[in-house]
Short mmCIF file of C-alpha atoms in Angstrom, two decimals:
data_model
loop_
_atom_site.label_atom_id
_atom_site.label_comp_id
_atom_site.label_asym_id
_atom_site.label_seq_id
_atom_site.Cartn_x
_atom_site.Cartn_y
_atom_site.Cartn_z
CA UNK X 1 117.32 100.35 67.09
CA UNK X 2 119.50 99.16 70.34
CA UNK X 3 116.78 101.02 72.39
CA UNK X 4 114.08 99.69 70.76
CA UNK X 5 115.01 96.31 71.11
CA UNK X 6 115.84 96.48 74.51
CA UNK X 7 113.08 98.67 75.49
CA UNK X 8 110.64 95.80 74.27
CA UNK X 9 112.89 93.45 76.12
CA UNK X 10 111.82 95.29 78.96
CA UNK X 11 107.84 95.00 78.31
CA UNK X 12 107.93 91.22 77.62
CA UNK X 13 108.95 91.07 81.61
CA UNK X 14 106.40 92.61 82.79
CA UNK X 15 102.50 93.26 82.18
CA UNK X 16 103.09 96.81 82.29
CA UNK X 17 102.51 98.46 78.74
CA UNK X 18 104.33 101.33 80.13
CA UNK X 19 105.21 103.11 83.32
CA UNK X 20 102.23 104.07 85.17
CA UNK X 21 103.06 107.84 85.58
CA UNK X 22 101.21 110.45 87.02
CA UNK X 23 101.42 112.98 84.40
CA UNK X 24 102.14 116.38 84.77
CA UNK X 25 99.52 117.38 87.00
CA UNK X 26 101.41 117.87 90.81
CA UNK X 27 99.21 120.94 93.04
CA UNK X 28 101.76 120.61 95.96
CA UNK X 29 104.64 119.29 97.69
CA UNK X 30 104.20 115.28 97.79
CA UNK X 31 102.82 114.97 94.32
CA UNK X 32 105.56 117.60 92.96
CA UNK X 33 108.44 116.08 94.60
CA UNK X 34 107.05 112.45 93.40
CA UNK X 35 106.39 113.71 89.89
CA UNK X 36 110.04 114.61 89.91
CA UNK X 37 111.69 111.68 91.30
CA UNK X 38 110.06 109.77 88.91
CA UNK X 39 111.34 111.83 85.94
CA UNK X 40 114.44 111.46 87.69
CA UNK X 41 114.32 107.16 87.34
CA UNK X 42 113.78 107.73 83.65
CA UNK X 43 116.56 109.86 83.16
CA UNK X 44 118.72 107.47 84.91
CA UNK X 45 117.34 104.69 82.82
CA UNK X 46 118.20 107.35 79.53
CA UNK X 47 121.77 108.05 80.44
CA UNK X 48 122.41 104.09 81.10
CA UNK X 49 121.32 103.38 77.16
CA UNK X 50 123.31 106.86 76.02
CA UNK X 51 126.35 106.92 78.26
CA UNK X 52 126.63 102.95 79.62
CA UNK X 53 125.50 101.53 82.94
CA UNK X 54 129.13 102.77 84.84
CA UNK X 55 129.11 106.29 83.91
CA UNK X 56 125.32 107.18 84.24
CA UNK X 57 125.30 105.33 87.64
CA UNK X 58 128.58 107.43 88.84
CA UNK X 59 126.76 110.52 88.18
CA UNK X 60 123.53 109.36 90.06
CA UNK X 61 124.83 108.04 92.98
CA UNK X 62 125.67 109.15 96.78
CA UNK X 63 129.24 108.91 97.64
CA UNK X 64 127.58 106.77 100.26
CA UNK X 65 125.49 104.69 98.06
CA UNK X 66 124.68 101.29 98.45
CA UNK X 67 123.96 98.53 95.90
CA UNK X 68 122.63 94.86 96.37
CA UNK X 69 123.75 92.49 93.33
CA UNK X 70 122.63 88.64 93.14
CA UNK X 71 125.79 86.77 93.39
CA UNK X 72 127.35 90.27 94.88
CA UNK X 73 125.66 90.99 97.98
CA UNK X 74 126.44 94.47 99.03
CA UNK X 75 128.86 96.67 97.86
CA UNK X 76 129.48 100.07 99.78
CA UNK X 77 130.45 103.36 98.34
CA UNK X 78 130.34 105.16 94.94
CA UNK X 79 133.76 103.90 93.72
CA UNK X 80 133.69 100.50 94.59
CA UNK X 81 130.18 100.27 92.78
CA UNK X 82 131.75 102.46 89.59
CA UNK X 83 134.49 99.08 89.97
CA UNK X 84 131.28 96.63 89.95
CA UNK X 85 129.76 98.31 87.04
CA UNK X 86 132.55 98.71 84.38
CA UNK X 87 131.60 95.60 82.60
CA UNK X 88 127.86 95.81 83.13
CA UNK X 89 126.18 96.13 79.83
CA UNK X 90 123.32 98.87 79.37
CA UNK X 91 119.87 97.42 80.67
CA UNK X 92 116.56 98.78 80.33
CA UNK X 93 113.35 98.95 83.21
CA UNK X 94 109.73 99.78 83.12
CA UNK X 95 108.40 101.58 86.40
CA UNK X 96 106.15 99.66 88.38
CA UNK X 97 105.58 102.51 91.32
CA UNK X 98 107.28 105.09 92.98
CA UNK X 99 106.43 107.59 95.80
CA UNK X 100 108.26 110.20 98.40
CA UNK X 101 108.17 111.47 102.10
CA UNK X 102 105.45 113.38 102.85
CA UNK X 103 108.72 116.04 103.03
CA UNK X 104 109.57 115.77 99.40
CA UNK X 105 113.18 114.48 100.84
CA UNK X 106 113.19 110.60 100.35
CA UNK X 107 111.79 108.87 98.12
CA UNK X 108 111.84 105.18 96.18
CA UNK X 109 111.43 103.90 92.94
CA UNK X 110 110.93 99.86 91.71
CA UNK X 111 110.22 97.87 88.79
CA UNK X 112 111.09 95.25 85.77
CA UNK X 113 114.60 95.05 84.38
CA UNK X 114 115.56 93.49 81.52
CA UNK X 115 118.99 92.70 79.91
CA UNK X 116 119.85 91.02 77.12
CA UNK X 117 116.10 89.27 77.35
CA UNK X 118 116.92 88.24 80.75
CA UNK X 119 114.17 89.59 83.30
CA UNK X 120 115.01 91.10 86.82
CA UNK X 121 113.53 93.42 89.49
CA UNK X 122 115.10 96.55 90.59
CA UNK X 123 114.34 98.94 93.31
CA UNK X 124 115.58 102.04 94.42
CA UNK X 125 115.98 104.73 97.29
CA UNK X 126 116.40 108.07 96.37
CA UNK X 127 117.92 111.38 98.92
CA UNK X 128 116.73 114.46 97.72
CA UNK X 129 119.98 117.36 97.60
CA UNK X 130 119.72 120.76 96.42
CA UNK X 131 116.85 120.10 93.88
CA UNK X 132 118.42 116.63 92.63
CA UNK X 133 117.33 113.29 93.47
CA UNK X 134 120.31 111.27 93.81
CA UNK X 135 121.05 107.18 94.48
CA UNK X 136 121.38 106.45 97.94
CA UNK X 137 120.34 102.33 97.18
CA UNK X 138 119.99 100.37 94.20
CA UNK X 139 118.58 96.70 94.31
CA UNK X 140 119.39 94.47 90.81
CA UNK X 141 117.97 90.86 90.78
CA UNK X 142 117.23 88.14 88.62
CA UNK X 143 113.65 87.10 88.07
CA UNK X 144 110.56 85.47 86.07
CA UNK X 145 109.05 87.57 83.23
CA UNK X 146 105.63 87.97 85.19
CA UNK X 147 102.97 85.87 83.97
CA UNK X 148 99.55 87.72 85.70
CA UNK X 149 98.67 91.58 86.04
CA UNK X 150 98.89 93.66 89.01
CA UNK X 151 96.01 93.68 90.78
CA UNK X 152 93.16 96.53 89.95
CA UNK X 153 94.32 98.44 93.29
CA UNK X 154 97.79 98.29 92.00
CA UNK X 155 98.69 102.00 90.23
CA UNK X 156 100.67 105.38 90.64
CA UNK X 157 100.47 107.06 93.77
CA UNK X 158 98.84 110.77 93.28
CA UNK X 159 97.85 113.47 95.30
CA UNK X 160 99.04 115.21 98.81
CA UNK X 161 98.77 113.60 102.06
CA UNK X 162 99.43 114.58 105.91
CA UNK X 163 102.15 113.90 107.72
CA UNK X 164 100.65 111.20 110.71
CA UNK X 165 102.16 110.46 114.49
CA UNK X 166 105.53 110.80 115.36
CA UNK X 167 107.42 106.76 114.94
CA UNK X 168 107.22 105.01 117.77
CA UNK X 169 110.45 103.72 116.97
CA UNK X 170 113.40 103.69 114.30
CA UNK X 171 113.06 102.20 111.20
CA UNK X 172 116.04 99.61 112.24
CA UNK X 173 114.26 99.24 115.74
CA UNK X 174 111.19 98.04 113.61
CA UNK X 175 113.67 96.15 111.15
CA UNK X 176 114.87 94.24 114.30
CA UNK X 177 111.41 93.89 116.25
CA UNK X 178 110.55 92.11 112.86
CA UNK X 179 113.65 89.70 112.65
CA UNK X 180 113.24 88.79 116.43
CA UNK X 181 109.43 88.19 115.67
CA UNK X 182 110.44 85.16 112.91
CA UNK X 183 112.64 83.72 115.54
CA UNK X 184 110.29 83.81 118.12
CA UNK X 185 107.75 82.28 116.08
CA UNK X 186 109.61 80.24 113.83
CA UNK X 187 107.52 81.47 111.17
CA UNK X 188 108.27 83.85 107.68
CA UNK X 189 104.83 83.97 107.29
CA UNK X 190 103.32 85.32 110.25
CA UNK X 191 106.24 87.24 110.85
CA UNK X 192 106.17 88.89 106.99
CA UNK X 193 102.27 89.13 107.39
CA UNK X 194 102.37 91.32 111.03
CA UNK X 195 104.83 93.77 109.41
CA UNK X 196 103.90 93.98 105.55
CA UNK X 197 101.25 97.08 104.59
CA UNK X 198 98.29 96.42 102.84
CA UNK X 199 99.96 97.28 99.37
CA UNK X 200 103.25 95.81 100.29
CA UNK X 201 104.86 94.51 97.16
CA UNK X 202 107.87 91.56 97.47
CA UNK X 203 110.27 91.31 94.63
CA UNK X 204 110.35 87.47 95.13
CA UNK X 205 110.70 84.79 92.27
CA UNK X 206 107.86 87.35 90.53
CA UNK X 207 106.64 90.73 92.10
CA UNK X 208 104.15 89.87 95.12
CA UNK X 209 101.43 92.26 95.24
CA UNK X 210 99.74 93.12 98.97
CA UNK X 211 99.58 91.76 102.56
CA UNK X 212 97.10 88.75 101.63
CA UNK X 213 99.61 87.50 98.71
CA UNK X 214 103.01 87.60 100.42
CA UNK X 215 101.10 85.44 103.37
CA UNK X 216 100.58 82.87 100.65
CA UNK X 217 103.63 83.21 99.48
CA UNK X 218 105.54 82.55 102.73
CA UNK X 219 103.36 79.67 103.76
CA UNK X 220 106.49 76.87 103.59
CA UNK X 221 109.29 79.54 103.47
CA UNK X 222 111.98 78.52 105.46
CA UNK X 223 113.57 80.55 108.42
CA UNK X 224 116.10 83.39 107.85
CA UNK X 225 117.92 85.36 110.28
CA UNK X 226 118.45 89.01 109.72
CA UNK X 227 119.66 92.40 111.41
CA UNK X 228 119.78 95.55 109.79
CA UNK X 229 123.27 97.52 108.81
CA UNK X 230 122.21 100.60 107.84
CA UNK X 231 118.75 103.05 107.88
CA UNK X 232 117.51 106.53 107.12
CA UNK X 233 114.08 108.03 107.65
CA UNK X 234 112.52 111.19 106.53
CA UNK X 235 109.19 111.61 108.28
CA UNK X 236 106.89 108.97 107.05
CA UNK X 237 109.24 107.30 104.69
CA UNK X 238 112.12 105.11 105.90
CA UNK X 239 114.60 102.30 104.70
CA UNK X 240 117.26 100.05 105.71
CA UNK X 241 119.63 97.74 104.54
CA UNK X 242 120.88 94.47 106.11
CA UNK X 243 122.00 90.82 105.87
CA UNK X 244 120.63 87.58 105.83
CA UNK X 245 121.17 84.28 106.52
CA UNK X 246 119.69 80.52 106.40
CA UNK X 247 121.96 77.61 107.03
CA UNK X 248 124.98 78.10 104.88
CA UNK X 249 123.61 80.69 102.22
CA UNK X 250 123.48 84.38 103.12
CA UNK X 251 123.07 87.57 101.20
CA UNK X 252 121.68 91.83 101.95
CA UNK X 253 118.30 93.18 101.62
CA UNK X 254 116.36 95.77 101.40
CA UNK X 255 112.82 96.74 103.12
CA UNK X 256 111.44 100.35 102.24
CA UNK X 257 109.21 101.53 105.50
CA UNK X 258 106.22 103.69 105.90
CA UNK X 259 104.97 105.34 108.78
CA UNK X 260 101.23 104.15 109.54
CA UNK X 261 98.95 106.88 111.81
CA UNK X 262 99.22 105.13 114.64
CA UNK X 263 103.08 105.75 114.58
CA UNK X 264 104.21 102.39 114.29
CA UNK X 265 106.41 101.35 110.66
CA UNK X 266 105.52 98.94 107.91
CA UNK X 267 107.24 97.36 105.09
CA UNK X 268 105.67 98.78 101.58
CA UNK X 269 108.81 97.01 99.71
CA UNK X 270 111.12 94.36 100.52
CA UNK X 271 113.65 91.93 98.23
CA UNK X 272 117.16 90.62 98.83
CA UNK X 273 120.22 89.44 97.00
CA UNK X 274 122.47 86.54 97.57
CA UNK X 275 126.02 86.67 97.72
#
């Protein structure tokens, strides 16, 4: 009955009648790999309700792992997030999208959370070891139940795809390109809009869906600074983590990248914490 009630929790936050999965139909490496990692967010979502938010967490995460908290900021490393956790009661998510390196190696999950009828985002980055996809960031935030749909173009990733030109630079060299491209312009908006994909989604007040909707969204925003702390890649897929700050508030983010075919990165996820 617990799960029931939270698991509905979960759907009034979001428009989603369910995760958009896609099925168990993989035919190669991508699609297998992505099929898997999103199995792998519902079993962490599973042990949370059966085992409680500290112990399924300490058995998903990196010794490494990172995770963003409003109120929190960062906190660094699998015991001092086990600490964090303790008195963190169960919550439930529905998947909004999730994909992989064209490698099958890294990967990254997002979507609705709900606890105790309060909404929230949540996103995720995933390192592949051994055949186990295990925590390497987790992003928890508050936010609005979300009022509109996704937009048509919005669903599940699917299929196989090649891997295109080799990066033109890091994922952190594009994280700080970026940053020094806000400053330079005094602008969020153009500075959001050269570096978001066309399907980039922004956990904002609401999930942001696409390029054309975050440039709305950042029309009056006003003017953080930012530098990234940490960053992996895997071939088309990348991430980093980093701070923020705007006058006297300041918090961590975190921007999943992917490789375009002309070699150069772009954000396909981005959100922050405060704290």
């Amino acid at each position: 009955m617990i799960r029931l009630a939270t698991a509905l929790f979960a759907a009034a936050c979001s428009t989603a009648a369910k995760p958009p999965l896609a099925g168990l139909s993989c035919r190669g490496p991508v699609s297998c790999a992505r099929e898997q990692l999103l199995e792998a967010d519902l079993a962490l979502q599973h042990a949370v309700q059966a085992r409680g938010t500290a112990q399924a967490f300490a058995d998903a995460l990196l010794p490494d792992a990172r995770y963003l908290s409003e109120g929190q900021g960062m906190i660094a490393g699998r015991r001092e997030i086990g600490r964090l956790l303790r008195s963190d009661a169960p919550f439930a998510w529905t998947l909004a999208r999730g994909d992989v390196s064209v490698a099958g190696t890294l990967g990254y999950t997002f979507g609705w959370v709900s606890s105790s009828g309060v909404c929230g985002h949540y996103a995720a980055v995933w390192k592949r070891q051994g055949g186990d996809w295990k925590l390497a960031v987790f992003l928890r935030k508050p936010a609005r139940a979300q009022g509109a749909a996704p937009p048509a173009w919005f669903g599940p990733f699917r299929g196989e795809r090649e891997a295109p030109l080799a990066a033109a630079q890091t994922a952190s060299g594009a994280d700080l390109t970026f940053a020094a491209l806000a400053q330079a312009t005094g602008s969020m908006q153009q500075a959001f809009t050269a570096y978001a994909a066309q399907d980039a989604v922004q956990l904002a007040g609401t999930m942001v869906f696409g390029r054309d909707a975050i440039h709305d969204l950042l029309e009056r925003a006003p003017l953080l600074r930012w530098r990234p702390l940490a960053e992996e890649a895997a071939g088309d897929l990348g991430y980093t983590v980093g701070a923020w700050e705007t006058g006297s508030r300041r918090g961590n983010y975190l921007t999943v990248w992917r490789l375009q075919s002309d070699g150069s990165w772009r954000f396909v996820l981005d959100g922050g914490v405060s704290g």
